[in-house]
Amino acid sequence: MGLYPYFQAIEESEGPVVRIGGRKVIMAGSNNYLGLTTDPRVKEAAHKAVNKYGTGCSGSRYLTGTLDLHVELEKRLAAFLGKEDCLLYSTGYQTAQGIIPTLVQRGEYVVSDKDNHACIVAGNLMAAGANSLVNGEAKTITRYKHNDMIHLESVISKLPPEAGKLIVSDGIFSTSGEIVDLPAMMKIARKYNARILVDDAHAVGVIGKGGRGTASHYGLEAETDMTMGTFSKTFASLGGFVVADSVVIDYLKHQAPALIFSASPTPASVASALAALDILEKEPERIDKLMKNARKMRLGLAAMGYRVGEHDSAVVPIIIGDTVKVLRMWRGLFDAGVFVNAFIRPGVPPGMEMLRTSYMATHEDEHLDKALEIFKDVGKRLDIIP
Ligand code: PMP
């Protein structure tokens, strides 16, 4: 039916506008939040790193894959996020797998939000797998209703008081754009002897003081145990990281198979992330522009009659609630010149089939006004809005 929306090859990118199938379309689905993938300073840093170190590290951080660039980025990120130390991984996905099964051991528990990102689910399953061999049953993983702190407390209160527990949550949830209720979570964690891991993939560079993420958004930097993130969004690159106390980072460095047995991020990736961090620190006004752009779209789409997520982040989901309608909308928008993401089951629960839209600091009003016009025309034509 020509409705398949995935693996569309981008032939050229200016950031807010990309070329696909020989046509320029407005990109309204990227996580390139600050628009830095095409920033000349970031590109220059990548070129310089290739010239100095070559194209790859050809080894794990443990052995031949540590460059001075990796160490510098770890120091800079730890300082930026107010933690003692930091560890880089090769992707954000790998980061969750490098933390959760490594830290959560026999007789200990993961307490996880039901809507957490797939990398956390994968990390949880690895932790459960390792344990089930010993215990005969995989009850290491407990889940609570999405961002429901009353349910979290009811789940965690039933676990053995003396056992180690790790509460894991997205900071900003990747499909809804919702922000976790960290203050309430923290009170529960302290009461029941648990630690917290927040995945700030969609929050660093977006919320908090100068883009310092969820803990900073709530003024809870000092109390936060661990924050992980990715370079594939705000940082315009590829790779992942976790910040925590030195003792935790040192343990992960020597125990996490996802780090020890996988090659380190490439020189160009690390240099790009460093250059992006420089820009984030020097130009916090980019965050204001990003949020202004996302708000403009959220309000504009809601005014047309779309059901949109109400959370103040760079992610603006348009909930359609039907797979075929999502795919038809995707196609209509694409043909008219806007690229968005079609999220259907099992990526989202039944009833939550959606177009996930997200915005950049480098979208100008002309891009957004044009996109809104297209959303209106296509939505009316397909009977999604009145
Ligand atoms: N966590 C969340 C919440 C994400 O949305 C993503 C990427 N979609 C990741 C982790 C994985 O990051 P990466 O792309 O670096 O593997």
XYZ file of N, CA and C and ligand atoms in Angstrom, residues 31 33 89-96 115-120 169-175 199-203 228-233 237-241 343 356, ligand 1:
139
model
N 16.144 13.520 16.951
C 16.533 13.844 18.327
C 17.743 14.777 18.358
N 18.467 17.591 19.078
C 17.701 18.647 19.738
C 18.281 20.051 19.583
N 30.390 4.808 27.195
C 30.115 3.531 26.511
C 29.957 3.846 25.024
N 29.847 2.783 24.214
C 29.814 3.033 22.765
C 28.449 3.457 22.241
N 27.381 3.112 22.968
C 26.051 3.663 22.657
C 25.285 3.830 23.974
N 24.190 4.551 23.898
C 23.322 4.687 25.068
C 22.714 3.339 25.422
N 22.337 2.579 24.401
C 21.724 1.262 24.607
C 22.670 0.374 25.419
N 23.934 0.398 25.012
C 24.928 -0.420 25.716
C 25.156 0.066 27.145
N 24.945 1.361 27.359
C 25.184 1.930 28.688
C 24.257 1.261 29.715
N 22.968 1.138 29.366
C 22.023 0.504 30.307
C 22.458 -0.933 30.598
N 7.082 1.904 31.427
C 7.277 2.542 30.115
C 8.740 2.879 29.828
N 9.659 2.296 30.579
C 11.069 2.614 30.354
C 11.521 2.233 28.954
N 12.584 2.884 28.512
C 13.134 2.630 27.179
C 13.591 1.172 27.038
N 13.577 0.682 25.796
C 13.922 -0.715 25.504
C 15.309 -1.105 26.014
N 16.253 -0.157 26.077
C 17.598 -0.525 26.537
C 17.586 -0.869 28.027
N 16.676 -0.250 28.767
C 16.554 -0.564 30.202
C 15.900 -1.941 30.353
N 14.520 4.628 35.865
C 13.472 5.333 35.111
C 14.091 6.228 34.049
N 13.374 6.378 32.941
C 13.704 7.453 32.011
C 13.529 8.775 32.772
N 14.345 9.766 32.438
C 14.161 11.116 32.994
C 13.012 11.796 32.253
N 13.198 11.967 30.946
C 12.074 12.336 30.069
C 11.752 11.078 29.274
N 10.500 10.647 29.323
C 10.119 9.415 28.612
C 10.141 9.669 27.107
N 10.729 8.687 26.386
C 11.090 8.943 24.990
C 9.903 9.057 24.049
N 8.769 8.433 24.380
C 7.629 8.565 23.460
C 6.650 9.651 23.907
N 17.714 7.618 33.270
C 18.187 7.669 31.881
C 17.773 9.026 31.300
N 18.761 9.902 31.167
C 18.483 11.278 30.742
C 18.757 11.495 29.251
N 18.564 10.441 28.449
C 18.826 10.549 27.009
C 18.112 11.749 26.385
N 16.851 11.981 26.812
C 16.060 13.065 26.206
C 16.010 14.304 27.086
N 16.789 14.305 28.175
C 16.693 15.425 29.117
C 17.944 16.303 29.135
N 22.455 8.378 33.468
C 23.064 7.938 32.205
C 22.491 8.777 31.069
N 23.190 8.754 29.933
C 22.700 9.519 28.788
C 23.310 8.998 27.505
N 23.063 9.718 26.446
C 23.532 9.301 25.136
C 24.129 10.498 24.406
N 24.975 10.212 23.433
C 25.475 11.301 22.570
C 24.669 11.396 21.282
N 23.643 10.518 21.130
C 22.939 10.475 19.840
C 21.816 11.497 19.734
N 21.686 12.368 20.729
C 20.599 13.357 20.675
C 21.219 14.759 20.773
N 26.127 13.111 18.147
C 27.184 12.138 17.876
C 26.664 10.724 18.134
N 27.536 9.854 18.576
C 27.147 8.477 18.901
C 27.954 8.013 20.105
N 27.269 7.451 21.094
C 27.961 6.989 22.299
C 27.041 7.166 23.491
N 27.471 6.640 24.639
C 26.668 6.789 25.852
C 27.563 7.112 27.028
N 26.948 7.476 28.168
C 27.749 7.787 29.353
C 26.927 7.562 30.610
N 4.961 5.513 15.326
C 5.175 4.571 16.439
C 3.916 3.712 16.591
N 5.320 10.324 16.492
C 6.193 10.988 17.463
C 6.904 12.111 16.733
N 17.625 5.739 26.363
C 16.577 6.384 25.809
C 15.520 6.924 26.716
C 16.515 6.536 24.425
O 15.466 7.149 23.865
C 17.560 6.020 23.626
C 17.586 6.199 22.119
N 16.405 6.119 21.472
C 18.591 5.336 24.245
C 18.618 5.238 25.615
C 19.674 4.686 23.450
O 20.649 5.588 23.074
P 21.598 5.284 21.830
O 20.907 5.817 20.625
O 22.838 6.034 22.160
O 21.822 3.815 21.770
